[in-house]
């Protein structure tokens, strides 16, 4: 199955010698300096770029800066650490996708505009009181939820042990650390 998928991806690649968008890309690739700004390049050769590189990894701010609205469409837009992404910042990315996957945990830090504020706040005022994350927005809309079952990020299982007990009711499957098996002989 992987071989046929790889073949399908390879066959969908545009020919480097084609005119139009590929000619624009060839011209930019061969330049030593004075390259076209990315937003303009996406505007003029976006379909060819997306055929060559169908997966883009970008922040919501980068999407707004580099991808002109209506120029590219993606099958899926994924928000990781979604509890930290303001809903208002996510809308541009959402509009560029056919489907959205929102990944995060409600107990993670919420989004904040603390560093962008120039005014002093009263002690009673919370910097996150009026900011809704894309995760909380989707959750409030009743979107289907699925829970993490496997944890693979920590180099040592003790780093996730407390979170596993406190937040995940010990339901996470945690991979054992390499070389750390005190009862193994």
PDB file of C-alpha atoms in Angstrom:
ATOM      1  CA  UNK A   1       0.000   0.000   0.000  1.00  0.00           C
ATOM      2  CA  UNK A   2       2.872   2.404   0.796  1.00  0.00           C
ATOM      3  CA  UNK A   3       4.512   1.684  -2.552  1.00  0.00           C
ATOM      4  CA  UNK A   4       1.352   2.576  -4.479  1.00  0.00           C
ATOM      5  CA  UNK A   5       0.901   5.771  -2.416  1.00  0.00           C
ATOM      6  CA  UNK A   6       4.517   6.792  -3.079  1.00  0.00           C
ATOM      7  CA  UNK A   7       4.016   6.063  -6.775  1.00  0.00           C
ATOM      8  CA  UNK A   8       0.808   8.130  -6.820  1.00  0.00           C
ATOM      9  CA  UNK A   9       2.559  11.077  -5.145  1.00  0.00           C
ATOM     10  CA  UNK A  10       5.505  10.821  -7.533  1.00  0.00           C
ATOM     11  CA  UNK A  11       3.225  10.693 -10.585  1.00  0.00           C
ATOM     12  CA  UNK A  12       1.362  13.819  -9.441  1.00  0.00           C
ATOM     13  CA  UNK A  13       4.576  15.868  -9.368  1.00  0.00           C
ATOM     14  CA  UNK A  14       4.672  18.599 -12.001  1.00  0.00           C
ATOM     15  CA  UNK A  15       7.302  18.360 -14.723  1.00  0.00           C
ATOM     16  CA  UNK A  16      10.167  20.758 -14.002  1.00  0.00           C
ATOM     17  CA  UNK A  17      10.269  21.734 -17.682  1.00  0.00           C
ATOM     18  CA  UNK A  18       6.612  22.787 -17.938  1.00  0.00           C
ATOM     19  CA  UNK A  19       5.783  26.434 -18.608  1.00  0.00           C
ATOM     20  CA  UNK A  20       3.679  28.658 -16.357  1.00  0.00           C
ATOM     21  CA  UNK A  21       4.064  28.121 -12.615  1.00  0.00           C
ATOM     22  CA  UNK A  22       6.981  25.740 -13.069  1.00  0.00           C
ATOM     23  CA  UNK A  23       8.808  28.343 -15.180  1.00  0.00           C
ATOM     24  CA  UNK A  24       8.367  30.830 -12.340  1.00  0.00           C
ATOM     25  CA  UNK A  25       9.773  28.311  -9.847  1.00  0.00           C
ATOM     26  CA  UNK A  26      12.706  27.467 -12.130  1.00  0.00           C
ATOM     27  CA  UNK A  27      13.510  31.156 -12.400  1.00  0.00           C
ATOM     28  CA  UNK A  28      13.409  31.629  -8.613  1.00  0.00           C
ATOM     29  CA  UNK A  29      15.461  28.478  -7.937  1.00  0.00           C
ATOM     30  CA  UNK A  30      18.195  29.679 -10.273  1.00  0.00           C
ATOM     31  CA  UNK A  31      18.449  33.162  -8.748  1.00  0.00           C
ATOM     32  CA  UNK A  32      21.343  33.983  -6.438  1.00  0.00           C
ATOM     33  CA  UNK A  33      19.633  37.042  -4.891  1.00  0.00           C
ATOM     34  CA  UNK A  34      16.586  39.288  -5.155  1.00  0.00           C
ATOM     35  CA  UNK A  35      14.131  36.420  -4.747  1.00  0.00           C
ATOM     36  CA  UNK A  36      10.434  37.067  -5.082  1.00  0.00           C
ATOM     37  CA  UNK A  37       8.671  37.556  -1.701  1.00  0.00           C
ATOM     38  CA  UNK A  38       7.062  34.326  -0.496  1.00  0.00           C
ATOM     39  CA  UNK A  39       3.514  35.701  -0.597  1.00  0.00           C
ATOM     40  CA  UNK A  40       3.991  36.782  -4.207  1.00  0.00           C
ATOM     41  CA  UNK A  41       5.566  33.428  -5.097  1.00  0.00           C
ATOM     42  CA  UNK A  42       2.593  31.591  -3.578  1.00  0.00           C
ATOM     43  CA  UNK A  43       0.248  33.899  -5.507  1.00  0.00           C
ATOM     44  CA  UNK A  44       1.990  33.209  -8.817  1.00  0.00           C
ATOM     45  CA  UNK A  45       3.091  29.550  -8.412  1.00  0.00           C
ATOM     46  CA  UNK A  46       1.135  28.206  -5.421  1.00  0.00           C
ATOM     47  CA  UNK A  47      -0.463  25.216  -7.129  1.00  0.00           C
ATOM     48  CA  UNK A  48       2.907  23.910  -8.340  1.00  0.00           C
ATOM     49  CA  UNK A  49       4.458  24.466  -4.900  1.00  0.00           C
ATOM     50  CA  UNK A  50       1.606  22.565  -3.261  1.00  0.00           C
ATOM     51  CA  UNK A  51       1.969  19.695  -5.732  1.00  0.00           C
ATOM     52  CA  UNK A  52       5.681  19.457  -4.921  1.00  0.00           C
ATOM     53  CA  UNK A  53       5.234  19.965  -1.180  1.00  0.00           C
ATOM     54  CA  UNK A  54       1.642  19.111  -0.152  1.00  0.00           C
ATOM     55  CA  UNK A  55       2.267  19.488   3.596  1.00  0.00           C
ATOM     56  CA  UNK A  56       2.897  22.955   5.029  1.00  0.00           C
ATOM     57  CA  UNK A  57       3.868  23.427   8.685  1.00  0.00           C
ATOM     58  CA  UNK A  58       3.037  26.999   9.653  1.00  0.00           C
ATOM     59  CA  UNK A  59       1.796  29.095  12.530  1.00  0.00           C
ATOM     60  CA  UNK A  60      -1.520  30.937  12.113  1.00  0.00           C
ATOM     61  CA  UNK A  61       0.443  34.204  11.804  1.00  0.00           C
ATOM     62  CA  UNK A  62       2.639  32.762   9.033  1.00  0.00           C
ATOM     63  CA  UNK A  63      -0.433  31.571   7.182  1.00  0.00           C
ATOM     64  CA  UNK A  64      -1.849  35.092   7.265  1.00  0.00           C
ATOM     65  CA  UNK A  65       1.464  36.560   6.089  1.00  0.00           C
ATOM     66  CA  UNK A  66       2.432  34.112   3.352  1.00  0.00           C
ATOM     67  CA  UNK A  67      -0.695  32.423   1.960  1.00  0.00           C
ATOM     68  CA  UNK A  68      -3.008  34.779   0.076  1.00  0.00           C
ATOM     69  CA  UNK A  69      -6.687  34.036   0.880  1.00  0.00           C
ATOM     70  CA  UNK A  70      -8.381  31.801  -1.663  1.00  0.00           C
ATOM     71  CA  UNK A  71      -5.140  30.806  -3.411  1.00  0.00           C
ATOM     72  CA  UNK A  72      -4.455  27.406  -1.786  1.00  0.00           C
ATOM     73  CA  UNK A  73      -6.798  24.870  -0.215  1.00  0.00           C
ATOM     74  CA  UNK A  74      -5.723  22.041   2.062  1.00  0.00           C
ATOM     75  CA  UNK A  75      -7.431  18.718   2.750  1.00  0.00           C
ATOM     76  CA  UNK A  76      -6.797  19.003   6.499  1.00  0.00           C
ATOM     77  CA  UNK A  77      -5.687  21.829   8.774  1.00  0.00           C
ATOM     78  CA  UNK A  78      -4.264  20.603  12.102  1.00  0.00           C
ATOM     79  CA  UNK A  79      -3.922  22.753  15.202  1.00  0.00           C
ATOM     80  CA  UNK A  80      -1.531  21.271  17.763  1.00  0.00           C
ATOM     81  CA  UNK A  81      -1.401  22.733  21.290  1.00  0.00           C
ATOM     82  CA  UNK A  82      -4.788  24.230  20.378  1.00  0.00           C
ATOM     83  CA  UNK A  83      -5.491  25.453  23.912  1.00  0.00           C
ATOM     84  CA  UNK A  84      -2.807  28.082  23.278  1.00  0.00           C
ATOM     85  CA  UNK A  85      -4.150  29.322  19.911  1.00  0.00           C
ATOM     86  CA  UNK A  86      -6.606  32.215  20.012  1.00  0.00           C
ATOM     87  CA  UNK A  87      -9.739  31.460  18.015  1.00  0.00           C
ATOM     88  CA  UNK A  88      -9.504  34.767  16.183  1.00  0.00           C
ATOM     89  CA  UNK A  89      -5.967  33.873  15.008  1.00  0.00           C
ATOM     90  CA  UNK A  90      -7.089  30.448  13.772  1.00  0.00           C
ATOM     91  CA  UNK A  91      -9.909  31.492  11.441  1.00  0.00           C
ATOM     92  CA  UNK A  92      -7.634  32.263   8.477  1.00  0.00           C
ATOM     93  CA  UNK A  93      -6.160  28.766   8.607  1.00  0.00           C
ATOM     94  CA  UNK A  94      -9.571  27.144   9.057  1.00  0.00           C
ATOM     95  CA  UNK A  95     -10.879  28.894   5.948  1.00  0.00           C
ATOM     96  CA  UNK A  96      -8.034  27.363   3.913  1.00  0.00           C
ATOM     97  CA  UNK A  97      -8.961  23.754   4.753  1.00  0.00           C
ATOM     98  CA  UNK A  98     -11.687  21.255   3.960  1.00  0.00           C
ATOM     99  CA  UNK A  99     -11.392  19.622   7.403  1.00  0.00           C
ATOM    100  CA  UNK A 100      -9.956  20.705  10.743  1.00  0.00           C
ATOM    101  CA  UNK A 101      -8.294  18.618  13.465  1.00  0.00           C
ATOM    102  CA  UNK A 102      -7.893  20.413  16.791  1.00  0.00           C
ATOM    103  CA  UNK A 103      -5.421  18.809  19.212  1.00  0.00           C
ATOM    104  CA  UNK A 104      -4.881  19.902  22.775  1.00  0.00           C
ATOM    105  CA  UNK A 105      -5.908  19.579  26.387  1.00  0.00           C
ATOM    106  CA  UNK A 106      -8.162  21.907  28.325  1.00  0.00           C
ATOM    107  CA  UNK A 107      -5.762  21.869  31.270  1.00  0.00           C
ATOM    108  CA  UNK A 108      -2.910  23.324  29.241  1.00  0.00           C
ATOM    109  CA  UNK A 109      -2.104  27.026  29.418  1.00  0.00           C
ATOM    110  CA  UNK A 110      -4.777  29.134  27.728  1.00  0.00           C
ATOM    111  CA  UNK A 111      -3.803  31.716  25.109  1.00  0.00           C
ATOM    112  CA  UNK A 112      -2.626  35.049  26.421  1.00  0.00           C
ATOM    113  CA  UNK A 113      -1.868  38.472  25.071  1.00  0.00           C
ATOM    114  CA  UNK A 114       0.233  39.391  28.098  1.00  0.00           C
ATOM    115  CA  UNK A 115       3.353  40.261  26.092  1.00  0.00           C
ATOM    116  CA  UNK A 116       1.475  42.296  23.501  1.00  0.00           C
ATOM    117  CA  UNK A 117      -0.223  44.566  26.035  1.00  0.00           C
ATOM    118  CA  UNK A 118       1.144  48.010  26.690  1.00  0.00           C
ATOM    119  CA  UNK A 119      -1.301  49.014  29.404  1.00  0.00           C
ATOM    120  CA  UNK A 120      -1.148  48.129  33.064  1.00  0.00           C
ATOM    121  CA  UNK A 121      -3.810  45.800  34.349  1.00  0.00           C
ATOM    122  CA  UNK A 122      -5.716  45.955  37.603  1.00  0.00           C
ATOM    123  CA  UNK A 123      -5.196  43.080  40.014  1.00  0.00           C
ATOM    124  CA  UNK A 124      -8.829  42.029  39.454  1.00  0.00           C
ATOM    125  CA  UNK A 125      -8.414  41.861  35.669  1.00  0.00           C
ATOM    126  CA  UNK A 126      -7.220  38.613  34.082  1.00  0.00           C
ATOM    127  CA  UNK A 127      -5.116  38.772  30.924  1.00  0.00           C
ATOM    128  CA  UNK A 128      -6.946  35.745  29.513  1.00  0.00           C
ATOM    129  CA  UNK A 129     -10.501  36.520  30.609  1.00  0.00           C
ATOM    130  CA  UNK A 130     -11.723  37.612  27.162  1.00  0.00           C
ATOM    131  CA  UNK A 131      -9.641  35.271  25.004  1.00  0.00           C
ATOM    132  CA  UNK A 132     -11.087  32.008  23.745  1.00  0.00           C
ATOM    133  CA  UNK A 133      -8.845  29.272  22.395  1.00  0.00           C
ATOM    134  CA  UNK A 134      -9.655  27.372  19.240  1.00  0.00           C
ATOM    135  CA  UNK A 135      -9.844  24.236  21.428  1.00  0.00           C
ATOM    136  CA  UNK A 136     -12.462  25.712  23.774  1.00  0.00           C
ATOM    137  CA  UNK A 137     -14.433  27.063  20.821  1.00  0.00           C
ATOM    138  CA  UNK A 138     -14.597  23.660  19.106  1.00  0.00           C
ATOM    139  CA  UNK A 139     -15.355  21.918  22.396  1.00  0.00           C
ATOM    140  CA  UNK A 140     -18.210  24.369  23.115  1.00  0.00           C
ATOM    141  CA  UNK A 141     -19.591  23.656  19.636  1.00  0.00           C
ATOM    142  CA  UNK A 142     -19.916  19.968  20.567  1.00  0.00           C
ATOM    143  CA  UNK A 143     -17.214  18.659  18.252  1.00  0.00           C
ATOM    144  CA  UNK A 144     -16.421  14.961  18.659  1.00  0.00           C
ATOM    145  CA  UNK A 145     -13.584  14.333  21.147  1.00  0.00           C
ATOM    146  CA  UNK A 146     -10.961  11.617  21.268  1.00  0.00           C
ATOM    147  CA  UNK A 147      -8.416  11.151  23.999  1.00  0.00           C
ATOM    148  CA  UNK A 148      -4.709  10.501  23.857  1.00  0.00           C
ATOM    149  CA  UNK A 149      -3.871   6.911  24.670  1.00  0.00           C
ATOM    150  CA  UNK A 150      -0.135   6.795  24.045  1.00  0.00           C
ATOM    151  CA  UNK A 151       2.549   9.115  25.355  1.00  0.00           C
ATOM    152  CA  UNK A 152       5.866   9.108  23.552  1.00  0.00           C
ATOM    153  CA  UNK A 153       7.463  12.526  24.121  1.00  0.00           C
ATOM    154  CA  UNK A 154       9.184  12.166  27.500  1.00  0.00           C
ATOM    155  CA  UNK A 155      12.662  10.693  27.596  1.00  0.00           C
ATOM    156  CA  UNK A 156      11.824   9.110  30.935  1.00  0.00           C
ATOM    157  CA  UNK A 157       8.451   7.761  31.993  1.00  0.00           C
ATOM    158  CA  UNK A 158       8.674   9.490  35.389  1.00  0.00           C
ATOM    159  CA  UNK A 159       8.282  12.870  33.625  1.00  0.00           C
ATOM    160  CA  UNK A 160       4.696  12.067  32.609  1.00  0.00           C
ATOM    161  CA  UNK A 161       3.743   9.892  35.603  1.00  0.00           C
ATOM    162  CA  UNK A 162       2.079  12.648  37.681  1.00  0.00           C
ATOM    163  CA  UNK A 163       0.140  14.009  34.688  1.00  0.00           C
ATOM    164  CA  UNK A 164      -0.921  10.473  33.784  1.00  0.00           C
ATOM    165  CA  UNK A 165      -2.419   9.973  37.262  1.00  0.00           C
ATOM    166  CA  UNK A 166      -3.824  13.487  37.822  1.00  0.00           C
ATOM    167  CA  UNK A 167      -5.153  14.396  34.385  1.00  0.00           C
ATOM    168  CA  UNK A 168      -5.555  11.148  32.456  1.00  0.00           C
ATOM    169  CA  UNK A 169      -6.777   8.784  35.229  1.00  0.00           C
ATOM    170  CA  UNK A 170      -3.728   6.548  34.580  1.00  0.00           C
ATOM    171  CA  UNK A 171      -5.127   5.675  31.140  1.00  0.00           C
ATOM    172  CA  UNK A 172      -2.036   6.706  29.157  1.00  0.00           C
ATOM    173  CA  UNK A 173       0.203   3.987  27.830  1.00  0.00           C
ATOM    174  CA  UNK A 174       3.726   5.226  28.544  1.00  0.00           C
ATOM    175  CA  UNK A 175       6.727   3.734  26.810  1.00  0.00           C
ATOM    176  CA  UNK A 176       9.401   2.540  29.246  1.00  0.00           C
ATOM    177  CA  UNK A 177      12.675   4.434  29.267  1.00  0.00           C
ATOM    178  CA  UNK A 178      15.616   2.808  27.559  1.00  0.00           C
ATOM    179  CA  UNK A 179      18.019   1.205  29.991  1.00  0.00           C
ATOM    180  CA  UNK A 180      15.810   1.763  33.045  1.00  0.00           C
ATOM    181  CA  UNK A 181      14.330  -1.497  34.242  1.00  0.00           C
ATOM    182  CA  UNK A 182      15.149  -1.951  37.957  1.00  0.00           C
ATOM    183  CA  UNK A 183      13.429  -5.341  38.237  1.00  0.00           C
ATOM    184  CA  UNK A 184      14.874  -6.816  35.029  1.00  0.00           C
ATOM    185  CA  UNK A 185      17.700  -9.284  35.396  1.00  0.00           C
TER     186      UNK A 185
END
